[in-house]
């Protein structure tokens, strides 16, 4: 496969031609913030945190689904992008009930970590305080919709890695929610294999192992990548 | 069927026509005001008068002036009767024989009719939408025959390209260019998709075309399929259009019976089948990638482009997706030539555009006008201006993705570029007229509420941003907002516009941005001064006894 050269944040780098801007930047040691992206899963360009400026395009492009091109000039960290990213986070914090102090993922949460990293220290928008339930009918896992940011990592991991197709999204707009099978309680699901990959994929405290107390829900993201590598490349490298 | 059969069908239809004809509008507008009963009553009256062999009562599509329905047109007298009731049947039949019954006669010389130009709607109100013979009698399927027998696919693409036709769904992408891309992309199979998921509030152009002349859309699709090398077509139509769906089903069945759809069309090697897919009520499914996902049976959410559907559409195959009106333009272009079409309209925008004229205007209904006609001609001459002598304040085009054009910009020609310059868009053709009594902040809030409800929820800026913008607009309407809230609203507009995944989110702020641009004072007048001194009571209507608002706005 041919390599191409491009400029990211003023640095000349080379990358394989089928790589995305996000992958190329990562290989070059440039971090672009992401939320819906997870190594091993197909990208959907939904969270808009990874949007970058590309010279010659009047639109901001999501780095996770934008292929590199020869001579491409990418900027990943302008003041405008930082501003938009902070707003994305503000909107997420205002949307549901993200109360870190009583969250199982406190200290291990990607949303929280991004807010710290991007300097989102307060929310200027009105908190919506929606009333959402917690489903702990499954024997091992639970889902707290109050913490869900609808990144659909759990849905994708369930469909495309486990292949069970248990998780899905119902409703639309702000009413969207993650459902199990035909919108039934998780414990009654006939398709769930209880593999727990969705719990490992969740960036916040929405999906958790039952019994986890505040700040106890740590996850191992590398397992997914390991499984995908094993399956697709026949490589069992830990 | 071959060409001789086609001409024979046409001649038989014309030969067997009765000398007198009453065309009764049976599109959804007139149907909903008792049109079916009017038609039944007319048929009964004609049988009773013993005129059954002289007078045809023809079911037709939209006769345009929807506000005066049910409408009945009388041929060859050339009269249009408005607000016809079943009891008027006697008078209508008497009028056929020069009787002068009490009927409300429409003025066909009025600019509403005389300033229109029909290409897409040339058969609307003329042919029977449930009889393919009626369409064939109006030279239907001649263009398809011409394309299949006398043109190479690339010549068809070239003709559409040279005609200058641009997508009528709203964005105005050059149709020929899109066809050419699909034609040049290789794939095991290719698809042609007709987007009939018309969802803008106040828009009913596509519905009217499908209800009035469904065969024309099928013919346009078949020509497109031949041009790009597709064998299967889908029409994605919303479930809220039951009459359009029923007529499309009838049209597809009849076209198949005559060998105009299916295998070996016109005894050539060309095969094309069309199936209907019914939308379940999500506005976002009008966005092409969401529509394709829905056709495939998946959740209707957009995905980032590229890849564009032309490259990777239905089941990963090259897919041509055009709007109803775009396909409806194709048969006349092939029949009358690219140069004829390119001679209509402006330099950049060719042909005509169908608009659904609605709102605070005397004459509401369906109109088709050449591109480049000044907005003033449309609303003041064709539409007759605002009722009761009121002043027109603004015209909203492009639905929730568009903007409000203020009265002092009414001389703007209606073409793709001019409307974009004013912060609006052509859109699919909804045109809502507003008069002095309209509150522009409320208009913005209405459209934002619409986008909020219809956001698919996939990307965060659109899902959560529309909720916050809607909340801020409500706050402004209640008189509880400050200048800081307004700044926040503008900040959100900018962010949602620039970071959303699909067109729905990217254009959702447009109604706010355009009303802010032209009617900013209406926002400022609703702001409360900052801060409220302690002890000042807030009135039940949300306002308070603070300093005058205009002063606060200056600070």
PDB file of N, CA and C in Angstrom, chain A residues 4-97:
ATOM      1  N   UNK A   4       1.263   8.285   1.790  1.00  0.00           N
ATOM      2  CA  UNK A   4       1.036   9.653   1.328  1.00  0.00           C
ATOM      3  C   UNK A   4       1.561  10.611   2.384  1.00  0.00           C
ATOM      4  N   UNK A   5       1.906  11.804   1.948  1.00  0.00           N
ATOM      5  CA  UNK A   5       2.376  12.778   2.927  1.00  0.00           C
ATOM      6  C   UNK A   5       1.343  13.881   3.079  1.00  0.00           C
ATOM      7  N   UNK A   6       1.206  14.319   4.291  1.00  0.00           N
ATOM      8  CA  UNK A   6       0.273  15.399   4.576  1.00  0.00           C
ATOM      9  C   UNK A   6       0.806  16.219   5.753  1.00  0.00           C
ATOM     10  N   UNK A   7       0.193  17.345   5.975  1.00  0.00           N
ATOM     11  CA  UNK A   7       0.619  18.204   7.069  1.00  0.00           C
ATOM     12  C   UNK A   7      -0.475  18.245   8.130  1.00  0.00           C
ATOM     13  N   UNK A   8      -0.103  17.886   9.347  1.00  0.00           N
ATOM     14  CA  UNK A   8      -1.061  18.021  10.443  1.00  0.00           C
ATOM     15  C   UNK A   8      -0.454  18.968  11.473  1.00  0.00           C
ATOM     16  N   UNK A   9      -1.172  20.030  11.757  1.00  0.00           N
ATOM     17  CA  UNK A   9      -0.717  21.056  12.700  1.00  0.00           C
ATOM     18  C   UNK A   9       0.707  21.523  12.374  1.00  0.00           C
ATOM     19  N   UNK A  10       0.971  21.707  11.089  1.00  0.00           N
ATOM     20  CA  UNK A  10       2.254  22.234  10.665  1.00  0.00           C
ATOM     21  C   UNK A  10       3.346  21.182  10.566  1.00  0.00           C
ATOM     22  N   UNK A  11       3.040  19.961  10.973  1.00  0.00           N
ATOM     23  CA  UNK A  11       4.068  18.911  10.904  1.00  0.00           C
ATOM     24  C   UNK A  11       3.859  18.052   9.681  1.00  0.00           C
ATOM     25  N   UNK A  12       4.914  17.844   8.954  1.00  0.00           N
ATOM     26  CA  UNK A  12       4.839  17.005   7.771  1.00  0.00           C
ATOM     27  C   UNK A  12       4.895  15.546   8.217  1.00  0.00           C
ATOM     28  N   UNK A  13       3.903  14.766   7.871  1.00  0.00           N
ATOM     29  CA  UNK A  13       3.920  13.361   8.273  1.00  0.00           C
ATOM     30  C   UNK A  13       3.553  12.483   7.076  1.00  0.00           C
ATOM     31  N   UNK A  14       3.914  11.213   7.165  1.00  0.00           N
ATOM     32  CA  UNK A  14       3.486  10.292   6.123  1.00  0.00           C
ATOM     33  C   UNK A  14       2.559   9.263   6.746  1.00  0.00           C
ATOM     34  N   UNK A  15       1.627   8.782   5.925  1.00  0.00           N
ATOM     35  CA  UNK A  15       0.636   7.838   6.441  1.00  0.00           C
ATOM     36  C   UNK A  15       0.216   6.924   5.306  1.00  0.00           C
ATOM     37  N   UNK A  16      -0.270   5.738   5.677  1.00  0.00           N
ATOM     38  CA  UNK A  16      -0.775   4.798   4.670  1.00  0.00           C
ATOM     39  C   UNK A  16      -2.027   5.391   4.039  1.00  0.00           C
ATOM     40  N   UNK A  17      -2.207   5.109   2.738  1.00  0.00           N
ATOM     41  CA  UNK A  17      -3.265   5.834   2.015  1.00  0.00           C
ATOM     42  C   UNK A  17      -4.686   5.498   2.464  1.00  0.00           C
ATOM     43  N   UNK A  18      -4.858   4.354   3.131  1.00  0.00           N
ATOM     44  CA  UNK A  18      -6.228   4.038   3.576  1.00  0.00           C
ATOM     45  C   UNK A  18      -6.488   4.512   5.000  1.00  0.00           C
ATOM     46  N   UNK A  19      -5.557   5.249   5.557  1.00  0.00           N
ATOM     47  CA  UNK A  19      -5.742   5.697   6.941  1.00  0.00           C
ATOM     48  C   UNK A  19      -6.666   6.909   7.011  1.00  0.00           C
ATOM     49  N   UNK A  20      -7.302   7.050   8.169  1.00  0.00           N
ATOM     50  CA  UNK A  20      -8.081   8.250   8.407  1.00  0.00           C
ATOM     51  C   UNK A  20      -7.162   9.306   9.014  1.00  0.00           C
ATOM     52  N   UNK A  21      -7.640  10.525   9.018  1.00  0.00           N
ATOM     53  CA  UNK A  21      -6.869  11.615   9.612  1.00  0.00           C
ATOM     54  C   UNK A  21      -6.599  11.302  11.084  1.00  0.00           C
ATOM     55  N   UNK A  22      -7.598  10.711  11.740  1.00  0.00           N
ATOM     56  CA  UNK A  22      -7.441  10.394  13.165  1.00  0.00           C
ATOM     57  C   UNK A  22      -6.315   9.393  13.388  1.00  0.00           C
ATOM     58  N   UNK A  23      -6.286   8.337  12.562  1.00  0.00           N
ATOM     59  CA  UNK A  23      -5.231   7.329  12.700  1.00  0.00           C
ATOM     60  C   UNK A  23      -3.866   7.926  12.396  1.00  0.00           C
ATOM     61  N   UNK A  24      -3.799   8.710  11.310  1.00  0.00           N
ATOM     62  CA  UNK A  24      -2.520   9.301  10.919  1.00  0.00           C
ATOM     63  C   UNK A  24      -2.007  10.224  12.016  1.00  0.00           C
ATOM     64  N   UNK A  25      -2.918  11.001  12.597  1.00  0.00           N
ATOM     65  CA  UNK A  25      -2.512  11.924  13.661  1.00  0.00           C
ATOM     66  C   UNK A  25      -2.029  11.148  14.870  1.00  0.00           C
ATOM     67  N   UNK A  26      -2.749  10.076  15.193  1.00  0.00           N
ATOM     68  CA  UNK A  26      -2.380   9.279  16.363  1.00  0.00           C
ATOM     69  C   UNK A  26      -0.992   8.672  16.187  1.00  0.00           C
ATOM     70  N   UNK A  27      -0.740   8.142  14.987  1.00  0.00           N
ATOM     71  CA  UNK A  27       0.576   7.558  14.712  1.00  0.00           C
ATOM     72  C   UNK A  27       1.682   8.596  14.845  1.00  0.00           C
ATOM     73  N   UNK A  28       1.339   9.849  14.544  1.00  0.00           N
ATOM     74  CA  UNK A  28       2.341  10.910  14.623  1.00  0.00           C
ATOM     75  C   UNK A  28       2.388  11.523  16.022  1.00  0.00           C
ATOM     76  N   UNK A  29       1.632  10.948  16.924  1.00  0.00           N
ATOM     77  CA  UNK A  29       1.657  11.442  18.301  1.00  0.00           C
ATOM     78  C   UNK A  29       0.799  12.681  18.528  1.00  0.00           C
ATOM     79  N   UNK A  30      -0.130  12.944  17.602  1.00  0.00           N
ATOM     80  CA  UNK A  30      -1.016  14.107  17.776  1.00  0.00           C
ATOM     81  C   UNK A  30      -2.371  13.595  18.261  1.00  0.00           C
ATOM     82  N   UNK A  31      -2.775  14.062  19.411  1.00  0.00           N
ATOM     83  CA  UNK A  31      -4.031  13.597  19.999  1.00  0.00           C
ATOM     84  C   UNK A  31      -5.193  14.460  19.524  1.00  0.00           C
ATOM     85  N   UNK A  32      -6.210  13.824  18.976  1.00  0.00           N
ATOM     86  CA  UNK A  32      -7.447  14.534  18.630  1.00  0.00           C
ATOM     87  C   UNK A  32      -8.515  13.984  19.566  1.00  0.00           C
ATOM     88  N   UNK A  33      -9.249  14.850  20.257  1.00  0.00           N
ATOM     89  CA  UNK A  33     -10.250  14.330  21.196  1.00  0.00           C
ATOM     90  C   UNK A  33     -11.356  13.547  20.479  1.00  0.00           C
ATOM     91  N   UNK A  34     -11.794  12.453  21.080  1.00  0.00           N
ATOM     92  CA  UNK A  34     -12.879  11.647  20.507  1.00  0.00           C
ATOM     93  C   UNK A  34     -13.781  11.157  21.634  1.00  0.00           C
ATOM     94  N   UNK A  35     -14.990  10.790  21.264  1.00  0.00           N
ATOM     95  CA  UNK A  35     -15.901  10.162  22.230  1.00  0.00           C
ATOM     96  C   UNK A  35     -16.588   8.936  21.642  1.00  0.00           C
ATOM     97  N   UNK A  36     -17.133   9.085  20.415  1.00  0.00           N
ATOM     98  CA  UNK A  36     -17.839   7.930  19.851  1.00  0.00           C
ATOM     99  C   UNK A  36     -16.863   6.946  19.205  1.00  0.00           C
ATOM    100  N   UNK A  37     -15.635   7.382  18.992  1.00  0.00           N
ATOM    101  CA  UNK A  37     -14.624   6.495  18.413  1.00  0.00           C
ATOM    102  C   UNK A  37     -14.099   5.519  19.463  1.00  0.00           C
ATOM    103  N   UNK A  38     -13.897   4.269  19.052  1.00  0.00           N
ATOM    104  CA  UNK A  38     -13.242   3.305  19.934  1.00  0.00           C
ATOM    105  C   UNK A  38     -12.474   2.341  19.054  1.00  0.00           C
ATOM    106  N   UNK A  39     -11.216   2.149  19.377  1.00  0.00           N
ATOM    107  CA  UNK A  39     -10.389   1.253  18.561  1.00  0.00           C
ATOM    108  C   UNK A  39     -11.056  -0.110  18.443  1.00  0.00           C
ATOM    109  N   UNK A  40     -11.163  -0.600  17.245  1.00  0.00           N
ATOM    110  CA  UNK A  40     -11.781  -1.904  17.026  1.00  0.00           C
ATOM    111  C   UNK A  40     -13.210  -1.797  16.509  1.00  0.00           C
ATOM    112  N   UNK A  41     -13.803  -0.619  16.669  1.00  0.00           N
ATOM    113  CA  UNK A  41     -15.180  -0.435  16.206  1.00  0.00           C
ATOM    114  C   UNK A  41     -15.204   0.414  14.946  1.00  0.00           C
ATOM    115  N   UNK A  42     -16.233   0.218  14.114  1.00  0.00           N
ATOM    116  CA  UNK A  42     -16.369   1.071  12.941  1.00  0.00           C
ATOM    117  C   UNK A  42     -16.799   2.469  13.392  1.00  0.00           C
ATOM    118  N   UNK A  43     -16.308   3.486  12.692  1.00  0.00           N
ATOM    119  CA  UNK A  43     -16.586   4.864  13.103  1.00  0.00           C
ATOM    120  C   UNK A  43     -17.853   5.395  12.467  1.00  0.00           C
ATOM    121  N   UNK A  44     -18.523   6.296  13.185  1.00  0.00           N
ATOM    122  CA  UNK A  44     -19.786   6.839  12.679  1.00  0.00           C
ATOM    123  C   UNK A  44     -19.774   8.367  12.600  1.00  0.00           C
ATOM    124  N   UNK A  45     -18.745   8.983  13.102  1.00  0.00           N
ATOM    125  CA  UNK A  45     -18.642  10.454  13.005  1.00  0.00           C
ATOM    126  C   UNK A  45     -19.765  11.188  13.699  1.00  0.00           C
ATOM    127  N   UNK A  46     -20.189  10.714  14.866  1.00  0.00           N
ATOM    128  CA  UNK A  46     -21.384  11.273  15.499  1.00  0.00           C
ATOM    129  C   UNK A  46     -21.103  12.309  16.583  1.00  0.00           C
ATOM    130  N   UNK A  47     -19.996  12.152  17.336  1.00  0.00           N
ATOM    131  CA  UNK A  47     -19.842  13.041  18.501  1.00  0.00           C
ATOM    132  C   UNK A  47     -19.330  14.411  18.111  1.00  0.00           C
ATOM    133  N   UNK A  48     -18.694  14.521  16.950  1.00  0.00           N
ATOM    134  CA  UNK A  48     -18.210  15.776  16.384  1.00  0.00           C
ATOM    135  C   UNK A  48     -17.071  16.400  17.188  1.00  0.00           C
ATOM    136  N   UNK A  49     -16.519  15.663  18.156  1.00  0.00           N
ATOM    137  CA  UNK A  49     -15.387  16.205  18.901  1.00  0.00           C
ATOM    138  C   UNK A  49     -14.132  16.207  18.043  1.00  0.00           C
ATOM    139  N   UNK A  50     -14.029  15.262  17.133  1.00  0.00           N
ATOM    140  CA  UNK A  50     -12.799  15.118  16.356  1.00  0.00           C
ATOM    141  C   UNK A  50     -12.804  15.968  15.103  1.00  0.00           C
ATOM    142  N   UNK A  51     -13.749  16.898  14.958  1.00  0.00           N
ATOM    143  CA  UNK A  51     -13.759  17.706  13.741  1.00  0.00           C
ATOM    144  C   UNK A  51     -12.457  18.491  13.624  1.00  0.00           C
ATOM    145  N   UNK A  52     -11.955  18.555  12.411  1.00  0.00           N
ATOM    146  CA  UNK A  52     -10.707  19.271  12.146  1.00  0.00           C
ATOM    147  C   UNK A  52     -10.915  20.220  10.974  1.00  0.00           C
ATOM    148  N   UNK A  53      -9.997  21.164  10.844  1.00  0.00           N
ATOM    149  CA  UNK A  53     -10.032  22.074   9.701  1.00  0.00           C
ATOM    150  C   UNK A  53      -9.102  21.533   8.628  1.00  0.00           C
ATOM    151  N   UNK A  54      -9.625  21.438   7.408  1.00  0.00           N
ATOM    152  CA  UNK A  54      -8.803  20.976   6.295  1.00  0.00           C
ATOM    153  C   UNK A  54      -8.758  22.101   5.267  1.00  0.00           C
ATOM    154  N   UNK A  55      -7.539  22.493   4.886  1.00  0.00           N
ATOM    155  CA  UNK A  55      -7.398  23.591   3.927  1.00  0.00           C
ATOM    156  C   UNK A  55      -8.109  23.233   2.631  1.00  0.00           C
ATOM    157  N   UNK A  56      -8.883  24.157   2.114  1.00  0.00           N
ATOM    158  CA  UNK A  56      -9.600  23.918   0.863  1.00  0.00           C
ATOM    159  C   UNK A  56     -11.011  23.424   1.077  1.00  0.00           C
ATOM    160  N   UNK A  57     -11.359  23.062   2.317  1.00  0.00           N
ATOM    161  CA  UNK A  57     -12.737  22.642   2.600  1.00  0.00           C
ATOM    162  C   UNK A  57     -13.369  23.696   3.493  1.00  0.00           C
ATOM    163  N   UNK A  58     -14.542  24.158   3.099  1.00  0.00           N
ATOM    164  CA  UNK A  58     -15.184  25.166   3.936  1.00  0.00           C
ATOM    165  C   UNK A  58     -15.961  24.530   5.081  1.00  0.00           C
ATOM    166  N   UNK A  59     -15.957  23.189   5.101  1.00  0.00           N
ATOM    167  CA  UNK A  59     -16.643  22.503   6.188  1.00  0.00           C
ATOM    168  C   UNK A  59     -15.632  21.898   7.139  1.00  0.00           C
ATOM    169  N   UNK A  60     -16.022  21.754   8.388  1.00  0.00           N
ATOM    170  CA  UNK A  60     -15.185  21.028   9.334  1.00  0.00           C
ATOM    171  C   UNK A  60     -15.417  19.546   9.086  1.00  0.00           C
ATOM    172  N   UNK A  61     -14.347  18.775   9.132  1.00  0.00           N
ATOM    173  CA  UNK A  61     -14.493  17.359   8.803  1.00  0.00           C
ATOM    174  C   UNK A  61     -14.163  16.494  10.015  1.00  0.00           C
ATOM    175  N   UNK A  62     -14.973  15.458  10.265  1.00  0.00           N
ATOM    176  CA  UNK A  62     -14.675  14.558  11.371  1.00  0.00           C
ATOM    177  C   UNK A  62     -13.445  13.705  11.039  1.00  0.00           C
ATOM    178  N   UNK A  63     -12.418  13.800  11.868  1.00  0.00           N
ATOM    179  CA  UNK A  63     -11.151  13.125  11.576  1.00  0.00           C
ATOM    180  C   UNK A  63     -11.320  11.612  11.512  1.00  0.00           C
ATOM    181  N   UNK A  64     -12.293  11.071  12.266  1.00  0.00           N
ATOM    182  CA  UNK A  64     -12.414   9.615  12.359  1.00  0.00           C
ATOM    183  C   UNK A  64     -12.901   8.971  11.076  1.00  0.00           C
ATOM    184  N   UNK A  65     -13.591   9.730  10.215  1.00  0.00           N
ATOM    185  CA  UNK A  65     -14.110   9.124   8.979  1.00  0.00           C
ATOM    186  C   UNK A  65     -13.572   9.830   7.733  1.00  0.00           C
ATOM    187  N   UNK A  66     -12.607  10.724   7.919  1.00  0.00           N
ATOM    188  CA  UNK A  66     -12.043  11.430   6.769  1.00  0.00           C
ATOM    189  C   UNK A  66     -10.730  10.775   6.364  1.00  0.00           C
ATOM    190  N   UNK A  67     -10.673  10.314   5.125  1.00  0.00           N
ATOM    191  CA  UNK A  67      -9.453   9.666   4.643  1.00  0.00           C
ATOM    192  C   UNK A  67      -8.387  10.721   4.366  1.00  0.00           C
ATOM    193  N   UNK A  68      -7.137  10.335   4.578  1.00  0.00           N
ATOM    194  CA  UNK A  68      -6.060  11.271   4.275  1.00  0.00           C
ATOM    195  C   UNK A  68      -5.898  11.402   2.767  1.00  0.00           C
ATOM    196  N   UNK A  69      -5.255  12.467   2.348  1.00  0.00           N
ATOM    197  CA  UNK A  69      -4.975  12.658   0.928  1.00  0.00           C
ATOM    198  C   UNK A  69      -3.615  13.320   0.804  1.00  0.00           C
ATOM    199  N   UNK A  70      -3.000  13.114  -0.336  1.00  0.00           N
ATOM    200  CA  UNK A  70      -1.671  13.680  -0.580  1.00  0.00           C
ATOM    201  C   UNK A  70      -1.733  15.203  -0.475  1.00  0.00           C
ATOM    202  N   UNK A  71      -0.830  15.744   0.284  1.00  0.00           N
ATOM    203  CA  UNK A  71      -0.736  17.201   0.383  1.00  0.00           C
ATOM    204  C   UNK A  71      -1.791  17.855   1.256  1.00  0.00           C
ATOM    205  N   UNK A  72      -2.606  17.036   1.909  1.00  0.00           N
ATOM    206  CA  UNK A  72      -3.685  17.562   2.762  1.00  0.00           C
ATOM    207  C   UNK A  72      -3.083  18.408   3.888  1.00  0.00           C
ATOM    208  N   UNK A  73      -3.720  19.523   4.176  1.00  0.00           N
ATOM    209  CA  UNK A  73      -3.256  20.353   5.294  1.00  0.00           C
ATOM    210  C   UNK A  73      -4.344  20.396   6.355  1.00  0.00           C
ATOM    211  N   UNK A  74      -4.015  19.803   7.490  1.00  0.00           N
ATOM    212  CA  UNK A  74      -5.016  19.629   8.538  1.00  0.00           C
ATOM    213  C   UNK A  74      -4.613  20.435   9.767  1.00  0.00           C
ATOM    214  N   UNK A  75      -5.592  21.083  10.370  1.00  0.00           N
ATOM    215  CA  UNK A  75      -5.351  21.718  11.661  1.00  0.00           C
ATOM    216  C   UNK A  75      -6.306  21.078  12.671  1.00  0.00           C
ATOM    217  N   UNK A  76      -5.745  20.613  13.782  1.00  0.00           N
ATOM    218  CA  UNK A  76      -6.575  19.873  14.742  1.00  0.00           C
ATOM    219  C   UNK A  76      -6.812  20.652  16.027  1.00  0.00           C
ATOM    220  N   UNK A  77      -6.164  21.773  16.202  1.00  0.00           N
ATOM    221  CA  UNK A  77      -6.208  22.391  17.522  1.00  0.00           C
ATOM    222  C   UNK A  77      -6.289  23.915  17.462  1.00  0.00           C
ATOM    223  N   UNK A  78      -7.158  24.433  16.601  1.00  0.00           N
ATOM    224  CA  UNK A  78      -7.287  25.890  16.534  1.00  0.00           C
ATOM    225  C   UNK A  78      -8.211  26.373  17.652  1.00  0.00           C
ATOM    226  N   UNK A  79      -8.211  27.659  17.878  1.00  0.00           N
ATOM    227  CA  UNK A  79      -9.078  28.230  18.925  1.00  0.00           C
ATOM    228  C   UNK A  79     -10.544  27.934  18.606  1.00  0.00           C
ATOM    229  N   UNK A  80     -10.891  28.014  17.301  1.00  0.00           N
ATOM    230  CA  UNK A  80     -12.270  27.758  16.901  1.00  0.00           C
ATOM    231  C   UNK A  80     -12.674  26.319  17.231  1.00  0.00           C
ATOM    232  N   UNK A  81     -11.795  25.378  16.924  1.00  0.00           N
ATOM    233  CA  UNK A  81     -12.119  23.977  17.197  1.00  0.00           C
ATOM    234  C   UNK A  81     -12.236  23.723  18.690  1.00  0.00           C
ATOM    235  N   UNK A  82     -11.306  24.318  19.452  1.00  0.00           N
ATOM    236  CA  UNK A  82     -11.367  24.126  20.919  1.00  0.00           C
ATOM    237  C   UNK A  82     -12.685  24.663  21.462  1.00  0.00           C
ATOM    238  N   UNK A  83     -13.103  25.799  20.912  1.00  0.00           N
ATOM    239  CA  UNK A  83     -14.363  26.417  21.335  1.00  0.00           C
ATOM    240  C   UNK A  83     -15.546  25.483  21.046  1.00  0.00           C
ATOM    241  N   UNK A  84     -15.597  24.949  19.833  1.00  0.00           N
ATOM    242  CA  UNK A  84     -16.685  24.043  19.475  1.00  0.00           C
ATOM    243  C   UNK A  84     -16.659  22.785  20.343  1.00  0.00           C
ATOM    244  N   UNK A  85     -15.465  22.273  20.582  1.00  0.00           N
ATOM    245  CA  UNK A  85     -15.373  21.036  21.377  1.00  0.00           C
ATOM    246  C   UNK A  85     -15.854  21.263  22.792  1.00  0.00           C
ATOM    247  N   UNK A  86     -15.483  22.400  23.362  1.00  0.00           N
ATOM    248  CA  UNK A  86     -15.982  22.702  24.712  1.00  0.00           C
ATOM    249  C   UNK A  86     -17.499  22.786  24.703  1.00  0.00           C
ATOM    250  N   UNK A  87     -18.048  23.360  23.625  1.00  0.00           N
ATOM    251  CA  UNK A  87     -19.514  23.479  23.562  1.00  0.00           C
ATOM    252  C   UNK A  87     -20.172  22.110  23.442  1.00  0.00           C
ATOM    253  N   UNK A  88     -19.559  21.210  22.666  1.00  0.00           N
ATOM    254  CA  UNK A  88     -20.106  19.848  22.574  1.00  0.00           C
ATOM    255  C   UNK A  88     -20.191  19.243  23.968  1.00  0.00           C
ATOM    256  N   UNK A  89     -19.122  19.412  24.739  1.00  0.00           N
ATOM    257  CA  UNK A  89     -19.100  18.854  26.090  1.00  0.00           C
ATOM    258  C   UNK A  89     -20.138  19.528  26.982  1.00  0.00           C
ATOM    259  N   UNK A  90     -20.232  20.848  26.874  1.00  0.00           N
ATOM    260  CA  UNK A  90     -21.241  21.562  27.664  1.00  0.00           C
ATOM    261  C   UNK A  90     -22.637  21.028  27.357  1.00  0.00           C
ATOM    262  N   UNK A  91     -22.905  20.833  26.069  1.00  0.00           N
ATOM    263  CA  UNK A  91     -24.223  20.336  25.672  1.00  0.00           C
ATOM    264  C   UNK A  91     -24.470  18.952  26.262  1.00  0.00           C
ATOM    265  N   UNK A  92     -23.436  18.124  26.276  1.00  0.00           N
ATOM    266  CA  UNK A  92     -23.597  16.773  26.832  1.00  0.00           C
ATOM    267  C   UNK A  92     -23.857  16.825  28.340  1.00  0.00           C
ATOM    268  N   UNK A  93     -23.086  17.659  29.027  1.00  0.00           N
ATOM    269  CA  UNK A  93     -23.282  17.741  30.482  1.00  0.00           C
ATOM    270  C   UNK A  93     -24.663  18.280  30.837  1.00  0.00           C
ATOM    271  N   UNK A  94     -25.159  19.207  29.994  1.00  0.00           N
ATOM    272  CA  UNK A  94     -26.477  19.788  30.285  1.00  0.00           C
ATOM    273  C   UNK A  94     -27.607  18.842  29.899  1.00  0.00           C
ATOM    274  N   UNK A  95     -27.317  17.873  28.998  1.00  0.00           N
ATOM    275  CA  UNK A  95     -28.380  17.059  28.421  1.00  0.00           C
ATOM    276  C   UNK A  95     -28.975  16.055  29.413  1.00  0.00           C
ATOM    277  N   UNK A  96     -28.111  15.342  30.122  1.00  0.00           N
ATOM    278  CA  UNK A  96     -28.643  14.364  31.086  1.00  0.00           C
ATOM    279  C   UNK A  96     -28.047  14.635  32.464  1.00  0.00           C
ATOM    280  N   UNK A  97     -28.050  13.673  33.313  1.00  0.00           N
ATOM    281  CA  UNK A  97     -27.649  13.925  34.699  1.00  0.00           C
ATOM    282  C   UNK A  97     -26.272  13.328  34.985  1.00  0.00           C
TER     283      UNK A  97
END
